[in-house]
Amino acid sequence: MHNLRNLDIEDLRALCRKEKEPSYRAAQIADWLYRKDARDFSDLKNLPAGFLDKLRSNFSVSSLAPAKDLRSKDGSRKFLFKTNDGHFLETVFIPSRSRGTVCLSTQLGCKMKCVFCASGKGPFIRNLSVAELLDQLSLARRSAGKPVTNVVFMGMGEPLDNVHNLFKAIRIIHAPWGYNLGSRRITVSTFGFTPGLRQFVKEKNIPPVRLSLSLHSPDPVKREKLMPAARHFSLDDIFPLLRKYHELGKREITLEYLTIAGVNDSDSDAEGVARIARFLKAKVNLIPFNAVEKCKYHPPSVDEMEKFSRGLETRGVRTTIRRSAGSDIHAACGQLRLKG
Ligand code: SAH
């Protein structure tokens, strides 16, 4: 059955026209779906009964059912949701003093199979629909207990391998009739999937959201060892696209850098990363490696992280270290998988 949350305001208007309902009903439905996070038709209160019955026989409101809700000592939450076709996915809520960030999954499984990441360990199943992307946000908002101020597409999957649904979801998250979040508060993180990146940079119909590249090594050979699928997508193709995105007057690029002790945290690595960051006018976000089953790597110590960070800063690169949230409930970066 179709899900109402796959529809944007134009789709809803077209639906109203088809059903001979006045077009302001589209705004009413959007209000219930995207502002009030409706879960059921009984939540859609101000619609005439006849129209509601028609909607009920053709559409569903929820595409995900809550299955588990884990709370970390550090305040973050991991939600396990079940799709209508019986698969599980994970969504994380990370509160901080000034923000509430929801980390959305974009695919069931991931094709990229990075050696350090749990999400690629199982099979790739399918892309998530627009409704499933947005339902993660609506369900997280309903349970977070704090306002959601930021959305990051950094959960399971490669967002730019699901551009069609990603773009529509971004439009709805940004729209004033939708979730109404500013473009600076929305971040897409990519492994460097060039076909999708090309479409992303070209796309005129999405707001200028933030873009992060998962770099993880300045050296293509080493990067391909960590991220085997990277051999299909050369950094030489990725960098010009990132520069173009930046130059289009859009946003500063972030380079995410997974720091693995003794693997990619030497001073010459810092030199390489700094060269790339300066070329892209990018800032760097260091992520300490989080333990993943069957993965032999180790996280660096706090001192080692800081040393690497100083190595970048002294070379003129703005660098932050990501606080790793939720590792006690396996909700941290790289720990999301198909089963909770
Ligand atoms: N596919 C996208 C988004 C999902 S991964 C991407 O690659 O960017 C989100 C971030 O978590 C990426 O930077 C990813 O490399 C990082 N990550 C994956 N496994 C990790 C681990 N074990 N520890 C820390 N970060 C990890």
Coordinates of N, CA and C in Angstrom, one line a residue, residues 160-340:
L160 N 24.0 8.8 -1.0 CA 24.0 9.2 -2.4 C 23.8 8.0 -3.3
D161 N 23.6 6.8 -2.8 CA 23.2 5.7 -3.6 C 21.7 5.5 -3.5
N162 N 21.0 6.5 -3.0 CA 19.6 6.5 -2.9 C 19.1 8.0 -3.1
V163 N 19.6 8.6 -4.2 CA 19.4 10.0 -4.3 C 18.0 10.4 -4.6
H164 N 17.3 9.6 -5.3 CA 15.9 10.0 -5.6 C 15.1 10.3 -4.4
N165 N 15.1 9.3 -3.5 CA 14.4 9.4 -2.2 C 15.0 10.4 -1.3
L166 N 16.3 10.4 -1.3 CA 17.0 11.4 -0.4 C 16.6 12.8 -0.7
F167 N 16.6 13.1 -2.0 CA 16.4 14.5 -2.4 C 14.9 14.9 -2.0
K168 N 14.0 14.0 -2.2 CA 12.6 14.4 -1.9 C 12.5 14.5 -0.3
A169 N 13.1 13.6 0.4 CA 13.1 13.7 1.9 C 13.7 15.0 2.3
I170 N 14.8 15.4 1.7 CA 15.5 16.7 2.1 C 14.5 17.9 1.9
R171 N 13.9 17.8 0.7 CA 13.0 18.9 0.4 C 11.8 19.0 1.4
I172 N 11.3 17.9 1.8 CA 10.2 17.9 2.8 C 10.7 18.3 4.2
I173 N 12.0 17.9 4.5 CA 12.5 18.2 5.9 C 12.7 19.8 5.9
H174 N 13.1 20.3 4.8 CA 13.4 21.8 4.7 C 12.2 22.7 4.6
A175 N 11.2 22.1 3.9 CA 10.0 23.0 3.5 C 9.3 23.6 4.7
P176 N 8.8 24.8 4.5 CA 8.1 25.4 5.6 C 6.8 24.7 5.9
W177 N 6.2 24.0 4.9 CA 5.0 23.2 5.2 C 5.4 21.8 5.7
G178 N 6.7 21.5 5.7 CA 7.2 20.2 6.1 C 7.8 20.3 7.5
Y179 N 8.9 19.7 7.7 CA 9.5 19.8 9.0 C 10.2 21.1 9.3
N180 N 10.4 21.9 8.3 CA 10.8 23.3 8.5 C 12.2 23.4 9.2
L181 N 13.2 22.6 8.7 CA 14.5 22.7 9.3 C 15.4 23.5 8.3
G182 N 16.2 24.4 8.8 CA 17.1 25.2 7.9 C 18.1 24.3 7.2
S183 N 18.6 24.7 6.1 CA 19.5 23.9 5.3 C 20.8 23.6 6.0
R184 N 21.2 24.6 6.9 CA 22.5 24.4 7.7 C 22.3 23.3 8.7
R185 N 21.1 22.9 9.0 CA 20.8 21.9 10.0 C 20.7 20.5 9.5
I186 N 20.9 20.4 8.1 CA 20.8 19.1 7.5 C 22.1 18.7 6.9
T187 N 22.6 17.5 7.2 CA 23.9 17.1 6.7 C 23.8 15.8 6.0
V188 N 24.4 15.7 4.8 CA 24.5 14.4 4.1 C 26.0 14.0 4.1
S189 N 26.2 12.7 4.6 CA 27.5 12.2 4.6 C 27.7 11.1 3.6
T190 N 28.8 11.3 2.8 CA 28.9 10.3 1.7 C 30.3 9.6 1.8
F191 N 30.3 8.4 1.3 CA 31.5 7.6 1.2 C 32.3 8.1 0.0
G192 N 31.7 8.9 -0.9 CA 32.3 9.4 -2.1 C 31.8 8.6 -3.3
F193 N 30.5 8.4 -3.3 CA 29.8 7.6 -4.4 C 29.6 8.6 -5.5
T194 N 30.5 8.6 -6.5 CA 30.6 9.6 -7.5 C 29.3 9.8 -8.3
P195 N 28.6 8.7 -8.8 CA 27.4 9.0 -9.6 C 26.4 9.8 -8.8
G196 N 26.2 9.5 -7.6 CA 25.2 10.2 -6.7 C 25.7 11.6 -6.4
L197 N 27.0 11.7 -6.2 CA 27.6 13.0 -5.8 C 27.4 14.0 -7.0
R198 N 27.6 13.5 -8.2 CA 27.4 14.3 -9.4 C 26.0 14.8 -9.5
Q199 N 25.0 14.0 -9.2 CA 23.6 14.4 -9.2 C 23.3 15.4 -8.1
F200 N 23.9 15.1 -7.0 CA 23.7 16.0 -5.8 C 24.2 17.4 -6.1
V201 N 25.4 17.5 -6.7 CA 26.0 18.8 -7.0 C 25.2 19.6 -8.0
K202 N 24.6 18.8 -9.0 CA 23.9 19.4 -10.1 C 22.5 19.8 -9.7
E203 N 21.9 19.1 -8.7 CA 20.5 19.2 -8.4 C 20.1 20.7 -7.9
K204 N 19.2 21.3 -8.7 CA 18.8 22.7 -8.3 C 17.7 22.7 -7.3
N205 N 17.1 21.6 -7.2 CA 15.8 21.5 -6.5 C 15.9 21.1 -5.0
I206 N 17.2 21.2 -4.5 CA 17.3 20.9 -3.0 C 18.0 22.1 -2.4
P207 N 17.7 22.3 -1.1 CA 18.4 23.5 -0.5 C 19.9 23.2 -0.2
P208 N 20.7 24.2 0.0 CA 22.1 24.0 0.2 C 22.5 23.4 1.5
V209 N 22.3 22.1 1.6 CA 22.6 21.4 2.9 C 24.1 21.2 3.0
R210 N 24.5 20.8 4.2 CA 25.9 20.5 4.4 C 26.3 19.2 3.9
L211 N 27.5 19.1 3.4 CA 28.0 17.9 2.8 C 29.3 17.4 3.5
S212 N 29.4 16.1 3.8 CA 30.6 15.6 4.4 C 31.1 14.5 3.6
L213 N 32.4 14.4 3.4 CA 33.0 13.3 2.7 C 33.8 12.4 3.8
S214 N 33.5 11.1 3.8 CA 34.3 10.2 4.6 C 35.6 9.9 3.9
L215 N 36.7 10.6 4.4 CA 37.9 10.5 3.7 C 38.8 9.3 4.2
H216 N 39.1 9.3 5.5 CA 39.7 8.2 6.2 C 41.1 7.9 5.8
S217 N 41.6 8.3 4.7 CA 43.0 8.3 4.4 C 43.3 9.2 3.2
P218 N 44.4 9.9 3.2 CA 44.7 10.8 2.1 C 45.3 10.0 0.9
D219 N 45.7 8.8 1.2 CA 46.4 8.0 0.3 C 45.4 7.0 -0.4
P220 N 45.2 7.1 -1.7 CA 44.2 6.3 -2.4 C 44.4 4.8 -2.1
V221 N 45.6 4.3 -2.1 CA 45.8 2.9 -1.9 C 45.4 2.4 -0.6
K222 N 45.8 3.2 0.4 CA 45.4 2.9 1.8 C 43.9 3.1 2.0
R223 N 43.3 4.1 1.3 CA 41.9 4.3 1.4 C 41.1 3.1 0.9
E224 N 41.6 2.6 -0.3 CA 40.9 1.4 -0.9 C 41.0 0.1 0.0
K225 N 42.1 0.1 0.8 CA 42.2 -1.1 1.8 C 41.1 -1.0 2.8
L226 N 40.8 0.3 3.3 CA 39.8 0.5 4.3 C 38.4 0.5 3.7
M227 N 38.3 1.0 2.5 CA 37.0 1.1 1.9 C 37.1 0.5 0.5
P228 N 37.0 -0.8 0.4 CA 37.2 -1.5 -0.9 C 36.5 -1.0 -2.1
A229 N 35.2 -0.5 -1.9 CA 34.5 0.0 -3.0 C 35.0 1.3 -3.5
A230 N 35.9 1.9 -2.8 CA 36.5 3.2 -3.2 C 37.3 3.0 -4.5
R231 N 37.7 1.8 -4.8 CA 38.5 1.7 -6.0 C 37.7 2.0 -7.3
H232 N 36.4 2.0 -7.1 CA 35.6 2.3 -8.3 C 35.3 3.9 -8.4
F233 N 35.7 4.6 -7.3 CA 35.3 6.0 -7.3 C 36.6 6.8 -6.9
S234 N 37.3 7.3 -7.9 CA 38.6 7.9 -7.6 C 38.4 9.3 -6.9
L235 N 39.3 9.5 -5.9 CA 39.3 10.8 -5.3 C 39.6 12.0 -6.3
D236 N 40.2 11.6 -7.4 CA 40.5 12.7 -8.4 C 39.2 13.1 -9.1
D237 N 38.1 12.2 -9.0 CA 36.8 12.7 -9.6 C 36.0 13.3 -8.5
I238 N 36.2 12.9 -7.2 CA 35.4 13.4 -6.1 C 35.8 14.8 -5.8
F239 N 37.1 15.1 -5.7 CA 37.5 16.4 -5.2 C 36.9 17.6 -6.1
P240 N 37.0 17.5 -7.4 CA 36.5 18.6 -8.2 C 35.0 18.8 -7.9
L241 N 34.2 17.7 -7.7 CA 32.8 17.9 -7.4 C 32.6 18.6 -6.1
L242 N 33.4 18.3 -5.1 CA 33.3 18.9 -3.8 C 33.6 20.4 -3.9
R243 N 34.6 20.7 -4.7 CA 35.0 22.1 -4.9 C 33.9 22.9 -5.6
K244 N 33.3 22.2 -6.5 CA 32.2 22.8 -7.2 C 31.0 23.1 -6.3
Y245 N 30.7 22.1 -5.4 CA 29.6 22.3 -4.5 C 29.9 23.6 -3.6
H246 N 31.1 23.6 -3.2 CA 31.6 24.8 -2.3 C 31.4 26.1 -3.1
E247 N 31.9 26.0 -4.4 CA 32.0 27.3 -5.2 C 30.6 27.7 -5.6
L248 N 29.7 26.8 -5.7 CA 28.3 27.2 -6.1 C 27.7 28.1 -5.1
G249 N 28.5 28.5 -4.1 CA 27.9 29.4 -3.1 C 27.2 28.6 -2.0
K250 N 27.4 27.3 -2.1 CA 26.7 26.5 -1.1 C 27.5 26.4 0.2
R251 N 27.8 25.3 0.6 CA 28.4 25.1 1.9 C 29.8 24.7 2.0
E252 N 30.4 25.0 3.1 CA 31.8 24.5 3.4 C 31.7 23.0 3.5
I253 N 32.6 22.3 3.0 CA 32.7 20.9 3.0 C 33.3 20.4 4.3
T254 N 32.8 19.3 4.8 CA 33.5 18.7 6.0 C 34.2 17.4 5.5
L255 N 35.4 17.2 6.0 CA 36.0 15.9 5.8 C 35.9 15.1 7.1
E256 N 35.2 13.9 7.0 CA 35.2 13.1 8.2 C 36.4 12.2 8.1
Y257 N 37.0 12.0 9.3 CA 38.2 11.2 9.3 C 38.2 10.2 10.4
L258 N 37.9 9.0 10.1 CA 37.9 7.9 11.1 C 39.4 7.7 11.5
T259 N 39.7 7.8 12.8 CA 41.1 7.7 13.2 C 41.3 6.4 13.8
I260 N 42.2 5.6 13.2 CA 42.5 4.2 13.7 C 43.9 4.2 14.1
A261 N 44.1 3.7 15.4 CA 45.5 3.8 16.0 C 46.5 3.0 15.1
G262 N 47.5 3.7 14.7 CA 48.6 3.0 14.0 C 48.3 2.7 12.5
V263 N 47.1 3.1 12.1 CA 46.8 2.8 10.7 C 46.8 4.1 9.8
N264 N 46.1 5.1 10.3 CA 46.0 6.3 9.5 C 46.2 7.6 10.3
D265 N 47.0 7.5 11.4 CA 47.1 8.7 12.3 C 48.5 9.1 12.4
S266 N 49.4 8.9 11.4 CA 50.8 9.3 11.5 C 50.9 10.8 11.1
D267 N 52.0 11.4 11.3 CA 52.2 12.8 10.9 C 52.1 13.0 9.4
S268 N 52.6 12.0 8.7 CA 52.5 12.1 7.2 C 51.0 12.0 6.8
D269 N 50.2 11.2 7.5 CA 48.8 11.2 7.2 C 48.2 12.6 7.4
A270 N 48.6 13.2 8.5 CA 48.1 14.6 8.9 C 48.5 15.6 7.7
E271 N 49.7 15.4 7.3 CA 50.2 16.3 6.2 C 49.3 16.1 4.9
G272 N 49.0 14.9 4.6 CA 48.2 14.5 3.4 C 46.8 15.1 3.6
V273 N 46.2 14.9 4.8 CA 44.8 15.4 5.0 C 44.8 16.9 4.9
A274 N 45.8 17.5 5.5 CA 45.9 19.0 5.5 C 45.9 19.5 4.1
R275 N 46.7 18.9 3.2 CA 46.8 19.3 1.8 C 45.4 19.3 1.1
I276 N 44.7 18.2 1.4 CA 43.4 18.0 0.7 C 42.4 19.0 1.3
A277 N 42.5 19.2 2.6 CA 41.5 20.1 3.3 C 41.8 21.5 2.8
R278 N 43.0 21.9 2.6 CA 43.3 23.3 2.1 C 42.8 23.4 0.7
F279 N 43.0 22.4 -0.1 CA 42.6 22.5 -1.5 C 41.1 22.6 -1.6
L280 N 40.4 21.9 -0.7 CA 38.9 22.0 -0.7 C 38.3 23.0 0.2
K281 N 39.2 23.8 0.9 CA 38.7 24.8 1.9 C 37.8 24.1 2.8
A282 N 38.1 22.9 3.2 CA 37.3 22.1 4.1 C 37.7 22.1 5.5
K283 N 36.8 21.8 6.4 CA 37.3 21.5 7.8 C 37.3 20.0 8.0
V284 N 37.9 19.6 9.1 CA 38.0 18.2 9.3 C 37.4 17.8 10.7
N285 N 36.6 16.7 10.6 CA 36.0 16.2 11.8 C 36.6 14.8 12.1
L286 N 37.3 14.7 13.2 CA 38.0 13.4 13.5 C 37.0 12.6 14.3
I287 N 36.8 11.3 13.9 CA 36.0 10.4 14.6 C 36.9 9.3 15.1
P288 N 36.9 9.1 16.4 CA 37.7 7.9 16.9 C 37.0 6.6 16.5
F289 N 37.8 5.7 16.1 CA 37.3 4.4 15.6 C 36.5 3.8 16.7
N290 N 35.3 3.3 16.5 CA 34.5 2.6 17.4 C 34.5 1.1 17.2
A291 N 34.6 0.4 18.2 CA 34.8 -1.1 18.1 C 33.7 -1.7 17.3
V292 N 34.0 -2.6 16.4 CA 33.0 -3.3 15.6 C 33.4 -4.8 15.6
E293 N 32.5 -5.7 15.8 CA 32.7 -7.1 15.8 C 33.6 -7.5 14.6
K294 N 34.5 -8.5 14.8 CA 35.3 -9.0 13.8 C 36.1 -8.0 13.1
C295 N 36.5 -6.9 13.8 CA 37.3 -5.9 13.1 C 38.5 -5.7 14.1
K296 N 39.7 -5.8 13.5 CA 40.9 -5.9 14.4 C 41.4 -4.6 14.8
Y297 N 40.8 -3.5 14.4 CA 41.4 -2.2 14.6 C 41.2 -1.7 16.1
H298 N 42.0 -0.7 16.4 CA 41.8 -0.1 17.8 C 41.6 1.4 17.7
P299 N 40.9 1.9 18.6 CA 40.7 3.4 18.6 C 42.0 4.0 19.2
P300 N 42.3 5.2 18.8 CA 43.5 5.9 19.3 C 43.2 6.4 20.7
S301 N 44.2 6.6 21.5 CA 44.0 7.2 22.9 C 43.6 8.7 22.7
V302 N 43.1 9.3 23.7 CA 42.8 10.7 23.7 C 44.0 11.5 23.3
D303 N 45.1 11.2 23.9 CA 46.4 11.9 23.5 C 46.7 11.8 22.0
E304 N 46.6 10.6 21.5 CA 46.9 10.3 20.1 C 46.0 11.1 19.2
M305 N 44.7 11.2 19.6 CA 43.7 11.9 18.8 C 44.1 13.4 18.8
E306 N 44.5 13.9 20.0 CA 44.8 15.3 20.1 C 46.0 15.6 19.3
K307 N 47.0 14.7 19.3 CA 48.2 14.9 18.6 C 47.9 15.1 17.1
F308 N 47.1 14.2 16.6 CA 46.7 14.2 15.2 C 46.0 15.5 14.9
S309 N 45.1 15.9 15.8 CA 44.3 17.1 15.6 C 45.2 18.3 15.5
R310 N 46.2 18.3 16.5 CA 47.2 19.5 16.5 C 48.0 19.5 15.2
G311 N 48.3 18.3 14.6 CA 49.0 18.2 13.4 C 48.3 18.8 12.2
L312 N 47.0 18.8 12.3 CA 46.1 19.4 11.3 C 46.0 20.9 11.5
E313 N 45.8 21.2 12.8 CA 45.6 22.7 13.2 C 46.8 23.5 12.8
T314 N 48.0 22.9 13.2 CA 49.2 23.7 12.9 C 49.5 23.8 11.4
R315 N 48.8 23.0 10.6 CA 48.9 23.2 9.2 C 47.8 24.0 8.6
G316 N 47.1 24.7 9.5 CA 46.1 25.7 9.1 C 44.7 25.1 8.8
V317 N 44.4 23.9 9.3 CA 43.1 23.3 9.1 C 42.2 23.3 10.3
R318 N 41.0 23.8 10.1 CA 40.1 23.8 11.3 C 39.6 22.3 11.6
T319 N 39.8 21.9 12.8 CA 39.6 20.5 13.1 C 38.8 20.4 14.4
T320 N 37.8 19.5 14.4 CA 37.1 19.1 15.6 C 37.2 17.6 15.8
I321 N 37.0 17.3 17.1 CA 37.0 15.8 17.4 C 35.6 15.5 17.8
R322 N 35.0 14.5 17.1 CA 33.6 14.1 17.4 C 33.5 13.3 18.7
R323 N 32.7 13.8 19.5 CA 32.4 13.1 20.8 C 31.6 11.8 20.3
S324 N 32.1 10.7 20.7 CA 31.4 9.5 20.2 C 30.2 9.1 21.1
A325 N 29.0 9.2 20.6 CA 27.9 9.0 21.4 C 27.3 7.6 21.3
G326 N 26.9 7.0 22.4 CA 26.1 5.8 22.3 C 26.8 4.5 22.1
S327 N 28.2 4.5 22.3 CA 28.9 3.2 22.0 C 28.4 2.1 23.0
D328 N 27.9 2.4 24.2 CA 27.5 1.3 25.1 C 26.2 0.6 24.6
I329 N 25.5 1.3 23.7 CA 24.3 0.6 23.1 C 24.5 0.3 21.6
H330 N 25.8 0.3 21.2 CA 26.1 0.1 19.8 C 25.3 1.0 18.9
A331 N 25.3 2.3 19.3 CA 24.6 3.3 18.4 C 25.6 4.2 17.8
A332 N 26.9 4.0 18.1 CA 27.9 5.0 17.6 C 28.2 4.8 16.1
C333 N 28.9 5.7 15.5 CA 29.2 5.6 14.1 C 29.8 4.3 13.8
G334 N 29.3 3.7 12.8 CA 29.9 2.4 12.3 C 29.3 1.2 13.0
Q335 N 28.5 1.4 14.0 CA 28.0 0.3 14.8 C 26.6 -0.1 14.4
L336 N 26.0 0.6 13.5 CA 24.6 0.3 13.1 C 24.5 -0.8 12.1
R337 N 23.6 -1.7 12.4 CA 23.5 -2.9 11.6 C 22.0 -3.3 11.4
L338 N 21.8 -4.3 10.7 CA 20.4 -4.6 10.4 C 19.6 -5.2 11.6
K339 N 20.3 -5.8 12.5 CA 19.6 -6.4 13.7 C 20.0 -5.6 14.9
G340 N 19.1 -5.4 15.9 CA 19.5 -4.6 17.1 C 20.1 -5.5 18.1

